[in-house]
Amino acid sequence: MRSGFALSSALVAAALALLPASSRAQRVLGPGDDALVLPRGVIRLRLLGQFTTTNQRYGYDTPGRPNGSLEPIAVDFTLDTVGVREFPNLAPVQAGIRSLSAIPDFTLSLGRTIVNSSINVTATPVVLEVGLTKKISIGIQAPYVHTRNNIAFDVNPLQREGNVGFNPALAVAAARTQNTTLVNQLNGAASALEAAIGGAATCAAPPPTAVQACQLIAGTRQFAGGIAQLYGTDASAGSPFIPIVGTDVQGAIEARIAGLKANFPAAIGNTITVVGPFGSQNRLNLFDAQRILTDSAFGVIADPLQTSEHSHWGDVEIGAKYLWLDTFHGDTEKRFSAKGWNYRSAVAAGFRVGSGQADSPDNFIDVGTGSGANAVFARVYGDLLFGNHFWASSVYRYTNVLSDKQAIRIIDAPNRELAPVWRRRTVDRDLGSYFEFELTPRWVINDYVSVTSQWYYRHKVADSYTGKFVVPGAITGYGDITIDASTNNLETEQTEHRMGTGFSFSTVKAFEDKKVKVPMEVTYLHYQTTRGSLTYKLFTDQIQFRIYARLFGQ
């Protein structure tokens, strides 16, 4: 796709070299929209093939990158560490490990993720237009869209990232047995020492000689309770994630056990024979990460991060076009042999049906086939011709997207995409309206061929999501919170500039001269995004076929 400019330039050069330069203007329409309104009774069928690819976007407020710089599409999923920031329900686990290890600034990490995304979209719009009068035509556009997001996902590639992993005690009896034995030994040592100093009553109001012993008893029992709660025993389920064997934090917990043992009298301390709780045996891998995303036990309940594709109709447009200014006055022959300056202008309006598939709230990397939202649009077309070879078209488009209700996952910030399922809510949605301007100059070589360039600008205002929801701590796992859908408005305003070039071949003038039997046009256009903000860098090749026929009239 990136070689599209070179391809079109070569084809243009060949056309210039091989074709004679005859001299009639604007009988080859070319790529891009223009102010043409079909004559009364004429129908035009347009078939397009649009092939778009992208793997970068123009970013905003990404740490370590200037605004407007290119970055990978999936940069928000490529994380040096995955922890409480991404999964706030891990906060109690992190707090428990800090307490057991006596490392107050311990930061829980599931490890590192690397995600690369490359999107391919193939759209085949079918456009049917009919001229009702010499100044009014109507049309419908129905695109069939295939999207594919190619995902490469890697987790802990060096296998030394992260400090917590899955808890074996949730599935392995030997792990629970070791943890249970350790907890029983710690509690047994505490009880034996308590009995040696005179029982529980002594520690209720300890004399000076028993203060340290009572502190050791209380600390040991508290520590044993923390082990049971985090690692799990026969009587306690434990946390889904625990420190990994061989990590500093697991070593710190084992060192605390050794320290407790040493503080007991030898006869009591020797009853503590288990060195430490049963730690996680492996760092997370790709399979584990996908399990976290999909298994209901972890609360995300989403689709895995893997290649996905859709085939479905996109958003369908229905509209009418009115020619209000035309210095040719509908005279076809005059248009084919234009001299000096000429111009024409048309206006259009219509309705877009949100028949496309919107991005799924359960697929974090989904690429839908449309917005799924209804809209109304207005357009103004202008053609300016000079002499026999040059003409240019400009198009102004405004689309007002209508509000609706949509299921989304409410996020706290634009780069925190991994939202748990309890953030999935149906909210009021108003996708941002957008303005587009397109300028397409053309040079007509002869009755059959023209070459084209194009500049395109688009600006979309920010989306608006509304809805507030209170989620109790029993669901979040870390306390009551209020989520506000307006946070999804952030970083949805977009700006884009595109440049393109192409050529066209037409038999319309030859048909008028009775040299061919079928009036038709074939066009090719390559364009790509050259600058933008919060938009993809697109590379698109478009092939268009247009054929004309008379439905009624002369």
Coordinates of C-alpha atoms in Angstrom, one line a residue:
M1 CA 0.0 0.0 0.0
R2 CA 2.8 2.4 0.8
S3 CA 4.0 2.2 -2.9
G4 CA 0.7 3.7 -4.1
F5 CA 2.2 7.1 -5.0
A6 CA 4.9 5.5 -7.0
L7 CA 2.5 3.2 -8.8
S8 CA 0.1 6.1 -9.8
S9 CA 3.0 8.3 -10.8
A10 CA 4.3 5.7 -13.1
L11 CA 0.9 5.1 -14.7
V12 CA 0.4 8.9 -15.2
A13 CA 3.9 9.2 -16.8
A14 CA 3.0 6.3 -19.2
A15 CA -0.3 8.0 -20.1
L16 CA 1.5 11.3 -20.8
A17 CA 4.0 9.6 -22.9
L18 CA 1.7 7.5 -25.0
L19 CA -1.6 9.4 -25.4
P20 CA -2.1 12.4 -27.8
A21 CA -3.0 15.7 -26.2
S22 CA -6.4 16.7 -27.7
S23 CA -8.2 19.6 -26.2
R24 CA -11.7 19.2 -24.8
A25 CA -12.3 19.8 -21.1
Q26 CA -14.2 17.9 -18.4
R27 CA -15.5 15.0 -20.3
V28 CA -13.4 12.8 -18.0
L29 CA -14.8 13.2 -14.4
G30 CA -12.1 11.4 -12.5
P31 CA -11.8 10.3 -8.9
G32 CA -13.4 12.3 -6.2
D33 CA -16.8 14.0 -5.9
D34 CA -17.9 16.9 -8.1
A35 CA -21.0 19.0 -8.8
L36 CA -22.4 16.9 -11.6
V37 CA -26.1 16.2 -11.4
L38 CA -27.2 13.4 -13.7
P39 CA -29.5 14.4 -16.6
R40 CA -33.2 13.4 -16.3
G41 CA -33.7 9.7 -16.7
V42 CA -30.0 8.8 -16.5
I43 CA -28.8 6.3 -13.9
R44 CA -25.3 5.7 -12.8
L45 CA -24.0 2.7 -11.0
R46 CA -20.8 3.0 -9.1
L47 CA -18.8 0.1 -7.8
L48 CA -15.8 0.9 -5.6
G49 CA -13.1 -1.1 -4.1
Q50 CA -11.3 0.6 -1.2
F51 CA -8.3 -1.1 0.4
T52 CA -7.0 0.6 3.5
T53 CA -4.2 -0.4 5.9
T54 CA -2.8 1.2 9.0
N55 CA -0.6 0.4 12.0
Q56 CA 0.1 3.8 13.4
R57 CA -1.8 6.8 14.8
Y58 CA -1.1 10.4 15.6
G59 CA -1.0 10.4 19.3
Y60 CA -1.8 12.8 22.1
D61 CA -0.6 13.0 25.7
T62 CA 1.3 9.6 25.4
P63 CA 4.0 9.5 28.0
G64 CA 7.4 10.0 26.5
R65 CA 6.1 11.1 23.1
P66 CA 5.3 14.6 21.7
N67 CA 1.7 15.4 20.7
G68 CA 1.0 14.6 17.1
S69 CA 3.9 12.2 16.7
L70 CA 3.3 8.8 15.2
E71 CA 2.9 5.8 17.5
P72 CA 1.8 2.2 17.3
I73 CA -2.0 1.8 17.3
A74 CA -1.8 -0.6 20.2
V75 CA 0.6 1.5 22.3
D76 CA -1.9 1.6 25.2
F77 CA -1.7 -2.2 25.5
T78 CA 2.1 -2.3 25.4
L79 CA 3.0 -1.9 29.1
D80 CA 6.3 -2.1 31.0
T81 CA 4.4 -3.4 34.0
V82 CA 0.8 -4.6 34.5
G83 CA -0.4 -4.0 38.1
V84 CA -2.9 -2.1 40.3
R85 CA -3.1 0.8 37.8
E86 CA -4.6 -1.5 35.2
F87 CA -6.5 -3.8 37.6
P88 CA -7.5 -1.8 40.7
N89 CA -9.0 -4.9 42.3
L90 CA -5.4 -6.1 42.8
A91 CA -4.9 -3.3 45.4
P92 CA -5.8 -5.6 48.4
V93 CA -3.4 -8.2 47.1
Q94 CA -0.6 -5.6 46.9
A95 CA -1.4 -4.4 50.4
G96 CA -1.3 -8.0 51.7
I97 CA 2.1 -8.7 50.2
R98 CA 3.5 -5.4 51.5
S99 CA 2.4 -6.4 55.0
L100 CA 3.8 -10.0 54.8
S101 CA 7.1 -8.9 53.3
A102 CA 7.6 -5.8 55.3
I103 CA 8.4 -3.9 52.1
P104 CA 6.1 -0.8 52.3
D105 CA 6.8 0.3 48.7
F106 CA 6.4 -3.0 47.1
T107 CA 4.7 -2.7 43.6
L108 CA 2.8 -5.7 42.4
S109 CA 3.5 -6.6 38.8
L110 CA 2.0 -9.3 36.6
G111 CA 4.8 -8.5 34.1
R112 CA 5.3 -6.9 30.7
T113 CA 3.0 -6.9 27.7
I114 CA 3.9 -6.2 24.0
V115 CA 1.0 -5.8 21.6
N116 CA 1.3 -4.9 17.9
S117 CA -1.7 -4.1 15.7
S118 CA -2.1 -3.9 12.0
I119 CA -5.6 -3.0 10.6
N120 CA -6.8 -3.9 7.1
V121 CA -10.2 -2.6 5.9
T122 CA -11.7 -3.6 2.6
A123 CA -14.8 -1.6 1.6
T124 CA -16.9 -2.2 -1.5
P125 CA -19.6 0.6 -1.6
V126 CA -22.3 0.2 -4.2
V127 CA -23.7 3.5 -5.3
L128 CA -26.9 4.0 -7.4
E129 CA -27.9 7.5 -8.6
V130 CA -30.8 8.5 -10.7
G131 CA -31.5 11.9 -12.4
L132 CA -35.1 13.0 -11.7
T133 CA -34.9 16.3 -13.5
K134 CA -32.1 18.2 -15.2
K135 CA -31.3 19.7 -11.8
I136 CA -32.2 17.1 -9.2
S137 CA -30.8 13.6 -8.7
I138 CA -31.2 11.1 -5.9
G139 CA -28.9 8.3 -4.7
I140 CA -28.1 5.6 -2.3
Q141 CA -24.8 4.3 -1.1
A142 CA -24.5 0.9 0.6
P143 CA -21.0 -0.2 1.6
Y144 CA -20.1 -3.8 2.4
V145 CA -17.1 -3.8 4.7
H146 CA -14.6 -6.4 5.8
T147 CA -12.3 -5.4 8.7
R148 CA -9.4 -7.4 10.1
N149 CA -7.2 -6.4 13.0
N150 CA -4.0 -8.5 13.0
I151 CA -2.7 -8.8 16.6
A152 CA 0.7 -9.9 17.8
F153 CA 0.6 -10.3 21.6
D154 CA 3.5 -11.3 23.8
V155 CA 3.7 -11.5 27.5
N156 CA 6.9 -11.5 29.6
P157 CA 9.1 -12.3 26.6
L158 CA 12.3 -12.6 28.8
Q159 CA 10.5 -14.7 31.5
R160 CA 12.0 -12.6 34.2
E161 CA 9.5 -9.7 34.2
G162 CA 6.9 -9.5 37.0
N163 CA 6.9 -10.6 40.6
V164 CA 3.5 -12.3 41.0
G165 CA 1.9 -15.2 39.2
F166 CA -1.0 -17.6 39.5
N167 CA -1.6 -19.1 43.0
P168 CA -1.0 -22.9 42.8
A169 CA -3.1 -23.4 46.0
L170 CA -6.2 -22.7 44.0
A171 CA -5.8 -26.0 42.1
V172 CA -2.9 -28.0 43.7
A173 CA -3.5 -29.9 46.9
A174 CA 0.2 -30.1 47.8
A175 CA 0.4 -26.3 47.8
R176 CA -2.6 -25.9 50.1
T177 CA -1.2 -28.6 52.4
Q178 CA 2.2 -26.8 52.7
N179 CA 0.5 -23.5 53.4
T180 CA -1.9 -25.1 56.0
T181 CA 1.1 -26.8 57.7
L182 CA 3.0 -23.5 57.9
V183 CA 0.0 -21.6 59.3
N184 CA -0.6 -24.4 61.9
Q185 CA 3.0 -24.4 62.9
L186 CA 3.1 -20.6 63.4
N187 CA -0.1 -20.6 65.4
G188 CA 1.1 -23.6 67.4
A189 CA 4.3 -21.9 68.3
A190 CA 2.4 -18.8 69.4
S191 CA 0.1 -20.9 71.5
A192 CA 3.0 -22.8 73.1
L193 CA 4.8 -19.6 74.0
E194 CA 1.5 -18.1 75.4
A195 CA 1.1 -21.2 77.6
A196 CA 4.7 -20.9 78.8
I197 CA 4.2 -17.3 80.1
G198 CA 1.0 -18.0 81.9
G199 CA -1.8 -18.1 79.2
A200 CA -3.8 -15.5 77.4
A201 CA -4.5 -13.6 80.6
T202 CA -0.9 -12.6 80.9
C203 CA -0.9 -10.8 77.5
A204 CA -4.1 -9.0 78.4
A205 CA -2.0 -6.9 80.8
P206 CA 1.6 -8.0 80.3
P207 CA 4.2 -7.4 83.0
P208 CA 7.5 -5.9 81.7
T209 CA 9.1 -9.3 81.5
A210 CA 6.4 -10.6 79.2
V211 CA 6.0 -7.6 76.8
Q212 CA 8.3 -8.9 74.1
A213 CA 6.8 -12.4 74.3
C214 CA 3.3 -11.1 74.0
Q215 CA 4.3 -8.9 71.0
L216 CA 5.9 -12.0 69.4
I217 CA 2.7 -14.0 70.0
A218 CA 0.4 -11.3 68.5
G219 CA 2.8 -10.7 65.5
T220 CA 3.1 -14.4 64.7
R221 CA -0.7 -14.9 64.7
Q222 CA -1.2 -11.8 62.6
F223 CA 1.4 -13.0 60.1
A224 CA -0.1 -16.5 60.0
G225 CA -3.5 -15.0 59.3
G226 CA -2.0 -13.0 56.4
I227 CA -0.3 -16.1 55.0
A228 CA -3.7 -17.9 55.1
Q229 CA -5.5 -15.0 53.4
L230 CA -3.0 -14.4 50.7
Y231 CA -1.6 -17.9 49.9
G232 CA -4.6 -20.0 50.8
T233 CA -5.0 -23.0 53.1
D234 CA -7.5 -25.8 53.6
A235 CA -9.8 -23.3 55.3
S236 CA -9.1 -20.2 53.2
A237 CA -9.3 -19.9 49.4
G238 CA -6.4 -17.4 49.1
S239 CA -5.6 -14.8 46.4
P240 CA -5.5 -15.6 42.7
F241 CA -2.0 -14.0 42.5
I242 CA 0.9 -14.5 44.9
P243 CA 4.7 -13.8 44.8
I244 CA 6.8 -16.0 42.5
V245 CA 9.4 -18.4 43.8
G246 CA 12.9 -16.8 43.7
T247 CA 11.7 -13.2 43.6
D248 CA 12.9 -10.7 46.2
V249 CA 9.5 -10.4 47.7
Q250 CA 9.0 -14.1 48.2
G251 CA 12.5 -14.2 49.7
A252 CA 11.5 -11.4 52.1
I253 CA 8.5 -13.3 53.3
E254 CA 10.6 -16.5 53.9
A255 CA 13.2 -14.3 55.8
R256 CA 10.4 -13.0 58.1
I257 CA 9.4 -16.6 58.9
A258 CA 13.1 -17.4 59.7
G259 CA 13.2 -14.3 61.9
L260 CA 10.1 -15.3 63.8
K261 CA 11.4 -18.8 64.3
A262 CA 14.7 -17.4 65.7
N263 CA 12.8 -15.2 68.2
F264 CA 11.1 -18.2 69.8
P265 CA 12.8 -20.3 72.4
A266 CA 14.6 -23.1 70.6
A267 CA 12.3 -25.8 71.8
I268 CA 9.3 -23.9 70.4
G269 CA 11.0 -22.4 67.4
N270 CA 12.1 -25.9 66.2
T271 CA 8.4 -26.8 65.7
I272 CA 8.4 -24.4 62.7
T273 CA 9.8 -26.7 60.0
V274 CA 8.2 -25.2 56.9
V275 CA 10.5 -22.6 55.3
G276 CA 7.8 -20.6 53.6
P277 CA 4.4 -20.7 51.8
F278 CA 4.1 -22.3 48.5
G279 CA 4.9 -19.6 45.9
S280 CA 3.9 -19.2 42.3
Q281 CA 6.0 -21.4 40.1
N282 CA 6.0 -19.5 36.9
R283 CA 5.6 -16.0 35.4
L284 CA 2.6 -15.4 33.4
N285 CA 2.7 -16.3 29.7
L286 CA 0.4 -15.5 26.8
F287 CA -2.1 -18.2 27.7
D288 CA -2.3 -16.9 31.2
A289 CA -2.8 -13.4 30.1
Q290 CA -5.7 -14.4 27.8
R291 CA -7.2 -16.4 30.6
I292 CA -7.2 -13.2 32.8
L293 CA -9.1 -11.4 30.1
T294 CA -11.6 -14.1 29.4
D295 CA -12.1 -16.1 32.6
S296 CA -15.0 -14.8 34.8
A297 CA -13.0 -15.5 37.9
F298 CA -10.8 -12.4 37.2
G299 CA -13.7 -10.0 36.5
V300 CA -12.7 -8.6 33.1
I301 CA -14.8 -11.0 31.0
A302 CA -13.8 -9.8 27.6
D303 CA -12.6 -11.3 24.3
P304 CA -9.0 -12.4 24.1
L305 CA -6.4 -10.0 22.5
Q306 CA -6.1 -11.8 19.2
T307 CA -6.7 -11.2 15.5
S308 CA -10.3 -10.5 14.9
E309 CA -12.3 -9.7 11.7
H310 CA -15.8 -8.8 10.7
S311 CA -17.8 -8.7 7.5
H312 CA -21.0 -6.7 7.5
W313 CA -22.8 -3.9 5.8
G314 CA -21.5 -0.5 6.8
D315 CA -23.6 2.7 7.4
V316 CA -26.0 3.3 4.4
E317 CA -26.5 6.8 3.0
I318 CA -29.6 8.1 1.2
G319 CA -29.6 11.6 -0.3
A320 CA -30.6 14.1 -3.0
K321 CA -28.6 16.6 -5.0
Y322 CA -29.6 19.9 -6.5
L323 CA -27.7 21.8 -9.2
W324 CA -28.3 25.5 -8.5
L325 CA -25.6 27.1 -10.6
D326 CA -24.3 26.0 -14.0
T327 CA -22.7 28.2 -16.7
F328 CA -23.2 25.3 -19.2
H329 CA -27.0 25.5 -18.6
G330 CA -27.2 21.7 -19.0
D331 CA -25.6 21.8 -22.5
T332 CA -23.5 18.6 -22.8
E333 CA -21.7 19.6 -25.9
K334 CA -20.8 23.0 -24.4
R335 CA -19.3 21.2 -21.4
F336 CA -17.3 19.0 -23.7
S337 CA -15.8 21.9 -25.6
A338 CA -15.5 24.5 -22.9
K339 CA -13.5 27.8 -23.3
G340 CA -12.4 30.3 -20.8
W341 CA -13.8 30.2 -17.2
N342 CA -16.8 28.1 -16.4
Y343 CA -18.3 26.9 -13.1
R344 CA -21.2 25.1 -11.6
S345 CA -22.3 24.3 -8.0
A346 CA -24.7 21.8 -6.4
V347 CA -26.0 21.2 -2.9
A348 CA -27.0 17.9 -1.3
A349 CA -28.6 16.6 1.8
G350 CA -29.5 13.2 3.2
F351 CA -29.7 10.7 5.9
R352 CA -27.2 8.1 7.0
V353 CA -28.6 4.9 8.5
G354 CA -26.4 3.4 11.3
S355 CA -26.5 -0.1 9.9
G356 CA -22.8 -0.8 10.4
Q357 CA -21.5 -2.8 13.3
A358 CA -20.0 -0.5 16.0
D359 CA -16.9 -1.6 18.0
S360 CA -17.8 -4.3 20.6
P361 CA -17.5 -3.2 24.2
D362 CA -16.2 -6.7 25.0
N363 CA -13.4 -6.6 22.5
F364 CA -10.7 -4.0 23.4
I365 CA -9.1 -4.1 19.9
D366 CA -12.3 -4.4 17.8
V367 CA -12.7 -2.6 14.5
G368 CA -16.4 -2.3 13.5
T369 CA -17.8 -1.9 10.0
G370 CA -19.5 1.5 10.9
S371 CA -20.5 3.8 13.6
G372 CA -23.9 2.2 14.2
A373 CA -25.3 5.7 14.7
N374 CA -27.8 7.5 12.5
A375 CA -26.8 10.9 11.1
V376 CA -28.0 13.7 8.8
F377 CA -25.6 15.4 6.3
A378 CA -25.3 18.4 4.1
R379 CA -22.8 19.0 1.2
V380 CA -21.8 21.8 -1.1
Y381 CA -20.1 21.0 -4.4
G382 CA -18.3 23.4 -6.7
D383 CA -16.5 22.9 -10.0
L384 CA -14.3 25.5 -11.6
L385 CA -13.1 25.0 -15.2
F386 CA -10.5 26.9 -17.2
G387 CA -9.8 26.4 -20.8
N388 CA -9.7 22.9 -22.4
H389 CA -7.6 21.0 -19.9
F390 CA -7.8 22.1 -16.3
W391 CA -10.7 21.9 -13.9
A392 CA -11.0 21.5 -10.1
S393 CA -13.7 20.4 -7.7
S394 CA -14.2 21.3 -4.1
V395 CA -16.6 19.6 -1.7
Y396 CA -17.7 20.8 1.7
R397 CA -19.3 18.1 3.9
Y398 CA -21.0 18.5 7.3
T399 CA -22.3 15.4 9.1
N400 CA -24.4 15.7 12.3
V401 CA -24.4 12.4 14.2
L402 CA -27.6 11.8 16.1
S403 CA -27.6 10.8 19.7
D404 CA -28.5 7.2 20.8
K405 CA -27.8 4.7 23.5
Q406 CA -24.8 2.4 23.3
A407 CA -23.2 -0.2 25.5
I408 CA -19.6 0.8 26.3
R409 CA -17.0 0.2 29.0
I410 CA -16.4 3.3 31.0
I411 CA -12.7 4.0 31.5
D412 CA -10.9 6.2 33.9
A413 CA -8.5 7.6 31.3
P414 CA -8.0 7.1 27.5
N415 CA -4.9 4.9 28.0
R416 CA -6.6 2.6 30.5
E417 CA -8.4 0.3 28.2
L418 CA -8.5 -2.9 30.2
A419 CA -11.8 -2.2 32.0
P420 CA -13.5 -4.9 34.1
V421 CA -17.0 -6.1 33.1
W422 CA -18.7 -4.1 35.8
R423 CA -17.7 -1.0 33.9
R424 CA -19.8 -2.2 30.9
R425 CA -22.9 0.1 30.9
T426 CA -25.5 1.3 28.5
V427 CA -25.1 5.1 28.3
D428 CA -26.3 8.0 26.2
R429 CA -24.0 8.5 23.3
D430 CA -23.5 11.5 20.9
L431 CA -20.7 10.9 18.5
G432 CA -19.0 14.1 17.5
S433 CA -20.2 15.8 14.4
Y434 CA -17.5 16.4 11.7
F435 CA -16.6 18.8 8.9
E436 CA -14.7 17.7 5.8
F437 CA -13.2 19.7 2.9
E438 CA -11.9 18.1 -0.3
L439 CA -10.1 19.8 -3.1
T440 CA -9.4 17.8 -6.3
P441 CA -7.7 19.5 -9.3
R442 CA -7.6 17.6 -12.5
W443 CA -5.7 17.8 -15.8
V444 CA -7.5 16.4 -18.9
I445 CA -5.1 14.8 -21.4
N446 CA -7.6 13.8 -24.1
D447 CA -11.1 12.4 -24.6
Y448 CA -10.2 9.3 -22.5
V449 CA -7.7 10.1 -19.8
S450 CA -7.1 12.6 -17.0
V451 CA -4.8 12.8 -14.1
T452 CA -5.8 13.9 -10.6
S453 CA -4.4 15.1 -7.3
Q454 CA -6.4 15.6 -4.1
W455 CA -6.1 17.3 -0.7
Y456 CA -8.5 16.4 2.1
Y457 CA -9.1 17.8 5.5
R458 CA -11.3 16.5 8.3
H459 CA -12.1 17.7 11.8
K460 CA -14.4 15.9 14.2
V461 CA -15.5 17.4 17.5
A462 CA -15.3 15.4 20.7
D463 CA -17.8 12.7 21.5
S464 CA -20.3 13.1 24.3
Y465 CA -21.1 10.1 26.6
T466 CA -23.4 10.7 29.6
G467 CA -24.4 8.5 32.6
K468 CA -23.2 8.1 36.2
F469 CA -23.3 4.8 38.1
V470 CA -22.5 3.9 41.7
V471 CA -20.7 0.5 42.0
P472 CA -20.6 -1.1 45.5
G473 CA -17.3 -2.4 46.9
A474 CA -18.7 -5.9 46.9
I475 CA -18.5 -5.8 43.1
T476 CA -15.3 -3.7 42.6
G477 CA -13.3 -5.6 45.2
Y478 CA -11.7 -2.4 46.6
G479 CA -14.5 -0.1 47.7
D480 CA -17.5 1.8 46.5
I481 CA -16.9 4.1 43.5
T482 CA -18.9 6.3 41.1
I483 CA -18.1 5.9 37.4
D484 CA -18.9 8.7 35.0
A485 CA -19.3 8.0 31.3
S486 CA -18.0 11.5 30.5
T487 CA -14.4 10.2 30.9
N488 CA -14.9 8.4 27.6
N489 CA -15.2 11.9 26.0
L490 CA -11.5 12.4 26.5
E491 CA -9.2 12.4 23.4
T492 CA -12.0 11.8 20.9
E493 CA -11.6 15.1 19.0
Q494 CA -9.8 14.4 15.7
T495 CA -8.1 16.3 12.9
E496 CA -6.7 14.7 9.7
H497 CA -5.0 15.9 6.5
R498 CA -4.7 13.6 3.5
M499 CA -2.9 13.8 0.1
G500 CA -3.7 11.7 -2.9
T501 CA -3.0 11.2 -6.6
G502 CA -4.6 9.2 -9.3
F503 CA -5.9 8.9 -12.9
S504 CA -9.1 8.0 -14.8
F505 CA -10.2 6.5 -18.1
S506 CA -13.6 7.4 -19.5
T507 CA -15.6 6.5 -22.6
V508 CA -18.4 9.1 -21.9
K509 CA -17.2 11.5 -24.6
A510 CA -16.6 8.7 -27.0
F511 CA -20.2 7.5 -26.4
E512 CA -21.5 11.0 -27.1
D513 CA -19.5 10.9 -30.4
K514 CA -21.0 7.4 -31.1
K515 CA -17.6 5.8 -31.0
V516 CA -18.4 3.3 -28.3
K517 CA -21.6 1.7 -27.1
V518 CA -21.1 1.8 -23.4
P519 CA -20.5 5.0 -21.4
M520 CA -18.3 4.1 -18.4
E521 CA -15.4 5.3 -16.3
V522 CA -12.6 3.6 -14.4
T523 CA -10.6 5.6 -11.9
Y524 CA -7.7 4.9 -9.5
L525 CA -6.8 7.0 -6.5
H526 CA -4.1 6.5 -3.9
Y527 CA -4.2 8.7 -0.8
Q528 CA -2.6 8.6 2.6
T529 CA -2.8 10.6 5.8
T530 CA 0.0 13.1 6.1
R531 CA -0.7 14.9 9.3
G532 CA -3.3 14.6 12.1
S533 CA -4.2 14.4 15.8
L534 CA -5.8 11.4 17.4
T535 CA -6.4 9.7 14.1
Y536 CA -4.9 6.8 12.2
K537 CA -2.3 7.2 9.5
L538 CA -4.2 5.6 6.6
F539 CA -2.9 4.2 3.3
T540 CA -5.7 3.7 0.9
D541 CA -6.0 2.5 -2.7
Q542 CA -9.3 3.0 -4.4
I543 CA -10.5 1.6 -7.7
Q544 CA -13.8 2.8 -9.0
F545 CA -16.0 1.7 -11.9
R546 CA -18.9 3.8 -13.1
I547 CA -21.4 2.9 -15.8
Y548 CA -24.2 5.0 -17.2
A549 CA -27.6 4.0 -18.7
R550 CA -30.9 5.7 -19.5
L551 CA -33.9 4.7 -17.4
F552 CA -36.5 7.1 -19.0
G553 CA -36.7 10.2 -21.1
Q554 CA -34.6 11.1 -24.1

